[in-house]
Amino acid sequence: MKVGIINVTGYAGIELARLLLQHPHVTLTSVTGRGEAGKRLPDVFPHLYRLPLEITPELGTVDLAFSALPHKASAEAVAPLVRQGVKVVDISADFRLPDVQEYEQWYGVKHAAPELLKEAVYGLTELHRQKIGKCRLVANPGCYPTSAILGLTPAVDNGLIEPDIIVDSKSGVSGAGRALSIGTHYSEVNENLSAYSLGGHRHLPEIVNELKVRKAGFQPRVTFLPHLVPMTRGILSSCYATLKPGALPEGKKGIQEVQRLYGDFYKGETFVRVTEAPPETKHTWGNNLCLIYPTVDVRTNRLIVISCIDNLVKGAAGQAIQNMNLMLGFPEAAGLQAAAVYP
Amino acid sequence: MKVGIINVTGYAGIELARLLLQHPHVTLTSVTGRGEAGKRLPDVFPHLYRLPLEITPELGTVDLAFSALPHKASAEAVAPLVRQGVKVVDISADFRLPDVQEYEQWYGVKHAAPELLKEAVYGLTELHRQKIGKCRLVANPGCYPTSAILGLTPAVDNGLIEPDIIVDSKSGVSGAGRALSIGTHYSEVNENLSAYSLGGHRHLPEIVNELKVRKAGFQPRVTFLPHLVPMTRGILSSCYATLKPGALPEGKKGIQEVQRLYGDFYKGETFVRVTEAPPETKHTWGNNLCLIYPTVDVRTNRLIVISCIDNLVKGAAGQAIQNMNLMLGFPEAAGLQAAAVYP
Amino acid sequence: MKVGIINVTGYAGIELARLLLQHPHVTLTSVTGRGEAGKRLPDVFPHLYRLPLEITPELGTVDLAFSALPHKASAEAVAPLVRQGVKVVDISADFRLPDVQEYEQWYGVKHAAPELLKEAVYGLTELHRQKIGKCRLVANPGCYPTSAILGLTPAVDNGLIEPDIIVDSKSGVSGAGRALSIGTHYSEVNENLSAYSLGGHRHLPEIVNELKVRKAGFQPRVTFLPHLVPMTRGILSSCYATLKPGALPEGKKGIQEVQRLYGDFYKGETFVRVTEAPPETKHTWGNNLCLIYPTVDVRTNRLIVISCIDNLVKGAAGQAIQNMNLMLGFPEAAGLQAAAVYP
Amino acid sequence: MKVGIINVTGYAGIELARLLLQHPHVTLTSVTGRGEAGKRLPDVFPHLYRLPLEITPELGTVDLAFSALPHKASAEAVAPLVRQGVKVVDISADFRLPDVQEYEQWYGVKHAAPELLKEAVYGLTELHRQKIGKCRLVANPGCYPTSAILGLTPAVDNGLIEPDIIVDSKSGVSGAGRALSIGTHYSEVNENLSAYSLGGHRHLPEIVNELKVRKAGFQPRVTFLPHLVPMTRGILSSCYATLKPGALPEGKKGIQEVQRLYGDFYKGETFVRVTEAPPETKHTWGNNLCLIYPTVDVRTNRLIVISCIDNLVKGAAGQAIQNMNLMLGFPEAAGLQAAAVYP
C-alpha cells in the first residue's frame, strides 16, 4: 500500500521516513514540505539516500497519510483527505482534545475542522487498539502524554492512587523540533538543564483527559512539569501519586504487588515492557518501546512510576506507524522491531 | 592563613583547590591523597599549574582543613584534627546527621567519631550562619540537600505548605565522583537519562532533618528521587508541595505573593537569588550561586520551586569555602565572586 | 545458519548481537563472556530483550563465530575453531598484520597462532571481496584503518598522490571500549578534546600495509594521529596528501575529476558512498555506511579526503557481518540495510 | 579606567563582560547591542547579574572600546572612535589582514576604513607585545589562527620545517557564534562531527601572513581545515610539517630537542605553556591559556604540534583583555588569572 508524509522536514516527519524504509507492507510514495519543495529527500537528509523521492508541495495519491504539520495547519490539511477517504494519522495536536473549547483555549487558535473531532481516535495504541483499527483518523498522542499515560493507567485502573498526581518529565532536545530558536542552540543547551512551561504545558490536558476516562469518578489533579535535558532523544517521566489506604500491602510486598499488577496490565504487549530494574532512556533509543518501572516509596506510601520512551519513536513516528498498522490491517509490530541502538 | 585539603584528588577536592587559588586571604599549603602521594598537583591536574604543591600522605600544619574523604574515613581523619584545635570543614556525610543511629542505618557503617556530632554544625550557610561562625567543625551539606533545603525553607517557615513534599532532582555526572564505574562511563551516560536510588537515597534524611527543625510540629513526608543527566556539572531540583488552604491568594496573585515571600526571605544574600524567570543550571556553572524560582500551579494549588546550583561549588567546594570564611572571620563572599561561565 | 559471538560483553560484541537480530538468514545461538557468564543477555543489556540467550563460558556449536576478544586472547580462542572447520570473523587485531614480527612489535605479545596468518584475509570487504568469500578466517579491520584505507585507496590506485600522507582521525568514545578508565569517564571526556598515541598508534601499520599493496613501488609514509571526541559513535578521518604534478587538472576541474574518479571506484558499492557535499558522522549513525568526500585544496595542490563511519558498525560489527555474508554465501548487504538514525 | 563593549550580545561580547567583572583596574561602563537595546544586561544574561548596565544603542564615553561586531560593521563603528582618540581592540576580522585586497577577496565586502590598516597591530600578544603596547588599534586574532600561529611559530623561527604545513583544527560550537542556524542546532550537532569550509576558510590568510613574516624567504603553503566538534568551548589544532633534513637529531633526541626549543621560545610567558604531555582542551576551559605540545613522528620525520585554547578566551575575549592590558599600561595578566574550570 502507498503512504505519504505531509511535512516530512521536521523531526517527526524525517523519523517516519526512516522507519517506513524498513516496513515490509507499505511504500512511502509521496512526501511534502513547502520550504524544501523541489528537492530530493536525500539532498536534504543524506541518511535517507535510499528514498530518492522528490519533496512536493502537495501530497500525491496514497492510501494513508501521516501529517507532521504544526497544529491548525494540520487540521486544515487533513480534513479534505479524510473526506476523500484517505486514512490519516495526525501527529499534530489538532484532534487530541475531544472538547473544541479546551483545544482553542490551550492552543489559542480556532479549530480548523471541529466536525472531525468526534470520529478522531486518540492513538495511544495500547489503550485504544480496537477503535484505532476501525477508524479513519487517528490523533497521535503527544510525546510526554504517551510516557505519562502509559505509566499511570495501570495504577488508575486498579484503583491504587488518589487523584493528586505529579508528572515530572524530562526530554531530549529533539522534542523541541527542528525549527531554530535560542532554546535549541547547541551552546545554550549543552551542559544545561531547565524546567519550562511552568504556567501550564499543552500536553497537560491530554494527560488529564486520558486518565479521567479510565475510571468513573476519578478526577485527576495533575501537575505536569517538563524539563529540557542536554541529549537528542529520550523522555523519562517520573510520576508520583499517593496510594489509597490499603491499596497495596505494606513494605516490600507492596512493591512486588504493584510490579505484578503492572506486569499483568501490559501482558502480551510488544512495545510496553514492565522492567524489573529502573529503566534508562538509552534502552529505547531509536525504537518503539515504552519501559515502565513502578515502585513504592515505602516511607511515604507514595507510588513512583518511571516511564521511558524515545520521544521521536513511541512518542511520535513509531506510534504513528503502530497505529497505521492497525488501521491498514497489518500486524501491529510490522516494521517496528529493530532493537534500540546502544550505546 | 594556611589551609589544607585532605584527599584532594576527588572532584570536590580539586574544585576546592581551584577556588582557593583565587582566595585573597588564605593560602593552600597542604594537600593529601594517598593514591597520588608523591606527585605534584599539576602533574595530576594540569589546570592547577599555579599550585605546585606536592601531594602528601599526611596533612601539614594548617589553620583549617577541608576533608574531601569518603564517609567513615573522613570522621577518622578529622576527629584528631578537631581535638588538636584545627578547624575543619568536612565535605563528607559523617557529621551531617545529628542522630548516630540514623547515620549508621543509612550509611551501613559504625560512626568513627560520634562524640563530635553534638558540636558539628550543618553547614548550609544561609540557614546556620551564626553557629558556623563560632564552631570548629562544619558538616558541609550534600549537593542535593543544598538545592532542596534552600528551595523549600521559605515555604516551610512561612507556613505555606502541607508536609507532603516531592523533590525530583536532576544532577550532572560529576556528582557521582571521579571513581570509575560503568555508571559514569561516557558511552553509557551520554544520550541517556535515568532515575536512581529508588529505594531511598542517603541525602533524604538530610533534607527531612533540616525541614523539620524549621517549624514546631512540621513533620515533612518527603519523597526524594535523584536522576542522572548527561552533563558534567549542575543540579536542578523541582520541588512540589500542596499549599495549605488560604496560604496564598488565588491565581496570579498567589504567584506574586510567593515570589515576594521568597525574595524577602533571601534578601541581602550574596549567593541565593530568587529569580523572576525559571533559572537554568548553566547560570550557576562554576560559581557559588543558588538560583530559586518559586511559583504556583494554579490548577491544582500546588507550590512548585525550581532550585539550581553547581553541584561542585554551592553543592560542595564553594559552600565549604563560604563556611570557612565565616569560621575564620573573613567576608562571607571572599574568593567566591567569579561569575558563572556561560555559555 | 547458526552463529555465535565470543565475548559478547564489549561494545563490538553487543553491536553484533543488535545487528544479527535483524539478519534474515542467520540465528545467533551462542554468546560467551566470562565476567557475565550465567546471566541472560537481556539482564546485562536490556535493549537485547528479544535475545534471551544465556551467556556461557564456552561457545556452543555454530557455523560461524565472531570473536570480539582482545588481541592475543582472540587468536588463542579462534585457532582451535578454525581447525575444527568453524568459519571465523576475528574482530581483534590478531590476524590483521601479515608479518608476525610487525605484530609482535606493535602489540608487545607473542602471537598465539602465527600459522593462521597466511590464510587470514584482511576483511576490508570492498577491497578483498573475492578472497573473503572463499576464506575461513577473516581479520576484521580496525575502525580507523577502515575509514582511512577506504578514503585513500582510490587516490593510490589512480596514481594521484605522493607517498607523504597524513591521516588526522577523530573518534567517538565507544571506540575505547566498555572497560573502565579515567580516559572514558564522562566528566573527563565531556567538553574535552584530545589527541592521543602521539608516539604511534597500532592502527598505523594496518593503514600502511593496505596502501602499499595497492600499487607497485608505492611506499607510503603515513602520519596517523587519532583524537578523542566527546560523542559516543562515529569516526571522521581527514586525509591529506600532495598531488603528483599533473595528476589532476588545475582548479575546480581537478575537484570534479577527483570526485569522478572516486565515484567510479566505488560504483555499485552498497556501503561506500562518495558524497557531493562534505559528510557528517551523524549520517552513518548506527549503520554500515562509509561516506567519502574527496576534494582538492587548490591553493596548495593537496588532496583532502573526508571519510566518515560509525566506528561500531562499518568500523567493527557491521563490517564483520558484511564479511560473514560473503563467507556464508548470502547477499552482502543482508541484515545491514537499516538507515542511519538521525538526528 | 572606563571600558566599553560594542555588541555585547554575541559570545565574544558576553565573555568580555564576564572576564572584565574580575578585572582589578578597569570598569565596564558601557555596552551596546541593537537587538537588545533598552534591556539591562542581567535580563538577557542572568549570569551577569552583578553588571546591571543598560544595553544602549550607542557607546558611552570610554577610554578603550572592544568591538565584537561582525566584520565590515566593526570597521564602520570603530573608525570614528579611533579618530577621536579612543583606544580600540577590534575582535572582528576587519583589521587582521594588512592587504586591503586580500581582505576584500576573502570577506566579499568593501573595507570600511582602509586608512587604519597601516596602524592596526595584529594582536597575537606573545608575538607583537611591543607594538601592541604603543598602538591605538589592535586587530584581535581569530580563534583558529591564535592556536595555529602560536603552535607553529617556534618551528618557523628556529628554521625547523619545510613550508608545507597542514593545520587540522577542531572547534567547539560556540566558535560559530550565538546566531541561529541549522548548523548550531543542538540535535544536529550533538553526536556529530564534520569538516567545513573545505574550499578555504577566512582564517587561512591570517595564519599564512603571520608565519611568512617570521623568517625571510619562508613561503608557507598551508592547508587549513576546520572541524565542528560537539562541545561548547575549546579548539585543538593538530599541526603537521615536514622537518628540514638535519633540523633535529634523530629519534627520541629530536623530540626532546623540539620540546626544549619550544620551551625556550615561550619561556616566561604567562599564557603560553609548553606541556610535557599532550594537552586537552578542558585544561584551558574558561581561561586564557594556550597549551602547546610539540613532538616528532620519528617514522616519517614530521613535526606534530598540538595546540589547545578556549576559543572564547585566548581565542577572543581573553586575548582582547590581554591586549587591552598592554595598551593601557597594566600588567599583562591582570584580570586573567583564574584557573580553568575542570571537570
PDB file of C-alpha atoms in Angstrom, chain A residues 11 14-15 18 21-22 42-50 174 178 186 190-191 230 232-233 270-271 273 276 282-287 289 291 310 312 337-343, chain C residues 11 14-15 18 21-22 42-50 174 178 186 190-191 230 232-233 270-271 273 276 282-287 289 291 310 312 337-343:
ATOM      1  CA  TYR A  11      11.943  15.554  13.070  1.00  0.00           C
ATOM      2  CA  ILE A  14      12.019  12.514   8.992  1.00  0.00           C
ATOM      3  CA  GLU A  15      11.717   9.750  11.552  1.00  0.00           C
ATOM      4  CA  ARG A  18      13.420   6.356   8.313  1.00  0.00           C
ATOM      5  CA  LEU A  21      12.003   2.363   4.887  1.00  0.00           C
ATOM      6  CA  GLN A  22      12.045  -0.830   6.924  1.00  0.00           C
ATOM      7  CA  PRO A  42      18.352  12.662   0.191  1.00  0.00           C
ATOM      8  CA  ASP A  43      19.606  16.107  -0.769  1.00  0.00           C
ATOM      9  CA  VAL A  44      18.169  17.462   2.455  1.00  0.00           C
ATOM     10  CA  PHE A  45      18.589  14.340   4.600  1.00  0.00           C
ATOM     11  CA  PRO A  46      21.528  12.301   3.371  1.00  0.00           C
ATOM     12  CA  HIS A  47      20.764   9.356   5.655  1.00  0.00           C
ATOM     13  CA  LEU A  48      17.621   8.782   3.561  1.00  0.00           C
ATOM     14  CA  TYR A  49      19.655   8.136   0.408  1.00  0.00           C
ATOM     15  CA  ARG A  50      17.621   5.038  -0.303  1.00  0.00           C
ATOM     16  CA  SER A 174      14.672  16.847  19.502  1.00  0.00           C
ATOM     17  CA  ARG A 178      13.927  21.257  14.047  1.00  0.00           C
ATOM     18  CA  TYR A 186      23.811  23.890  20.995  1.00  0.00           C
ATOM     19  CA  ASN A 190      24.706  21.737  26.215  1.00  0.00           C
ATOM     20  CA  GLU A 191      25.756  21.473  29.883  1.00  0.00           C
ATOM     21  CA  PRO A 230      21.078  18.018  27.018  1.00  0.00           C
ATOM     22  CA  THR A 232      18.967  14.487  21.457  1.00  0.00           C
ATOM     23  CA  ARG A 233      16.422  11.741  22.065  1.00  0.00           C
ATOM     24  CA  THR A 270       5.011  -5.852  22.178  1.00  0.00           C
ATOM     25  CA  PHE A 271       6.028  -2.286  22.907  1.00  0.00           C
ATOM     26  CA  ARG A 273       7.631  -3.562  28.953  1.00  0.00           C
ATOM     27  CA  GLU A 276      12.485  -5.303  36.968  1.00  0.00           C
ATOM     28  CA  LYS A 282      19.063   4.731  26.186  1.00  0.00           C
ATOM     29  CA  HIS A 283      17.329   1.367  26.225  1.00  0.00           C
ATOM     30  CA  THR A 284      14.673   2.839  23.949  1.00  0.00           C
ATOM     31  CA  TRP A 285      16.990   4.840  21.689  1.00  0.00           C
ATOM     32  CA  GLY A 286      15.620   4.660  18.159  1.00  0.00           C
ATOM     33  CA  ASN A 287      12.889   2.123  18.811  1.00  0.00           C
ATOM     34  CA  LEU A 289       9.477   0.662  23.326  1.00  0.00           C
ATOM     35  CA  LEU A 291       9.763   0.914  29.508  1.00  0.00           C
ATOM     36  CA  ASP A 310      12.213   7.660  22.573  1.00  0.00           C
ATOM     37  CA  LEU A 312      10.578  10.557  18.220  1.00  0.00           C
ATOM     38  CA  GLN A 337      11.054  -4.474  15.527  1.00  0.00           C
ATOM     39  CA  ALA A 338      14.610  -3.080  15.350  1.00  0.00           C
ATOM     40  CA  ALA A 339      16.370  -3.073  18.708  1.00  0.00           C
ATOM     41  CA  ALA A 340      17.363   0.159  20.380  1.00  0.00           C
ATOM     42  CA  VAL A 341      20.794   1.424  19.403  1.00  0.00           C
ATOM     43  CA  TYR A 342      23.102   1.095  22.376  1.00  0.00           C
ATOM     44  CA  PRO A 343      25.451   2.582  23.394  1.00  0.00           C
TER      45      PRO A 343
ATOM     46  CA  TYR C  11      30.755  -2.816  22.531  1.00  0.00           C
ATOM     47  CA  ILE C  14      26.915  -6.075  21.815  1.00  0.00           C
ATOM     48  CA  GLU C  15      26.605  -4.349  18.466  1.00  0.00           C
ATOM     49  CA  ARG C  18      21.922  -5.984  17.902  1.00  0.00           C
ATOM     50  CA  LEU C  21      18.751  -9.701  15.465  1.00  0.00           C
ATOM     51  CA  GLN C  22      17.710  -8.175  12.155  1.00  0.00           C
ATOM     52  CA  PRO C  42      18.873  -9.099  28.416  1.00  0.00           C
ATOM     53  CA  ASP C  43      19.757  -8.962  32.103  1.00  0.00           C
ATOM     54  CA  VAL C  44      23.011  -7.264  31.216  1.00  0.00           C
ATOM     55  CA  PHE C  45      21.832  -5.430  28.090  1.00  0.00           C
ATOM     56  CA  PRO C  46      18.129  -4.653  28.350  1.00  0.00           C
ATOM     57  CA  HIS C  47      17.870  -3.432  24.766  1.00  0.00           C
ATOM     58  CA  LEU C  48      18.520  -7.040  23.681  1.00  0.00           C
ATOM     59  CA  TYR C  49      15.363  -8.295  25.388  1.00  0.00           C
ATOM     60  CA  ARG C  50      14.407 -10.219  22.287  1.00  0.00           C
ATOM     61  CA  SER C 174      32.837   3.983  22.241  1.00  0.00           C
ATOM     62  CA  ARG C 178      33.462  -0.626  27.562  1.00  0.00           C
ATOM     63  CA  TYR C 186      32.088  11.031  31.461  1.00  0.00           C
ATOM     64  CA  ASN C 190      32.638  15.612  28.065  1.00  0.00           C
ATOM     65  CA  GLU C 191      33.529  19.135  26.872  1.00  0.00           C
ATOM     66  CA  PRO C 230      33.020  13.878  23.114  1.00  0.00           C
ATOM     67  CA  THR C 232      29.576   8.077  21.596  1.00  0.00           C
ATOM     68  CA  ARG C 233      29.784   6.880  17.992  1.00  0.00           C
ATOM     69  CA  THR C 270      26.211  -0.677  -1.230  1.00  0.00           C
ATOM     70  CA  PHE C 271      28.113   0.639   1.752  1.00  0.00           C
ATOM     71  CA  ARG C 273      29.128   6.339  -0.922  1.00  0.00           C
ATOM     72  CA  GLU C 276      28.711  15.580  -3.234  1.00  0.00           C
ATOM     73  CA  LYS C 282      25.700  11.509  12.062  1.00  0.00           C
ATOM     74  CA  HIS C 283      24.743  10.350   8.589  1.00  0.00           C
ATOM     75  CA  THR C 284      26.280   6.969   9.431  1.00  0.00           C
ATOM     76  CA  TRP C 285      24.984   6.682  12.999  1.00  0.00           C
ATOM     77  CA  GLY C 286      24.092   3.072  13.633  1.00  0.00           C
ATOM     78  CA  ASN C 287      24.568   1.810  10.092  1.00  0.00           C
ATOM     79  CA  LEU C 289      27.937   3.201   5.523  1.00  0.00           C
ATOM     80  CA  LEU C 291      30.796   8.253   3.374  1.00  0.00           C
ATOM     81  CA  ASP C 310      30.159   4.550  12.614  1.00  0.00           C
ATOM     82  CA  LEU C 312      30.954   0.218  15.876  1.00  0.00           C
ATOM     83  CA  GLN C 337      20.116  -2.146   5.357  1.00  0.00           C
ATOM     84  CA  ALA C 338      18.639  -0.043   8.181  1.00  0.00           C
ATOM     85  CA  ALA C 339      19.099   3.683   7.661  1.00  0.00           C
ATOM     86  CA  ALA C 340      21.251   5.722  10.000  1.00  0.00           C
ATOM     87  CA  VAL C 341      19.408   7.113  12.995  1.00  0.00           C
ATOM     88  CA  TYR C 342      19.134  10.858  12.632  1.00  0.00           C
ATOM     89  CA  PRO C 343      19.025  13.181  14.461  1.00  0.00           C
TER      90      PRO C 343
END
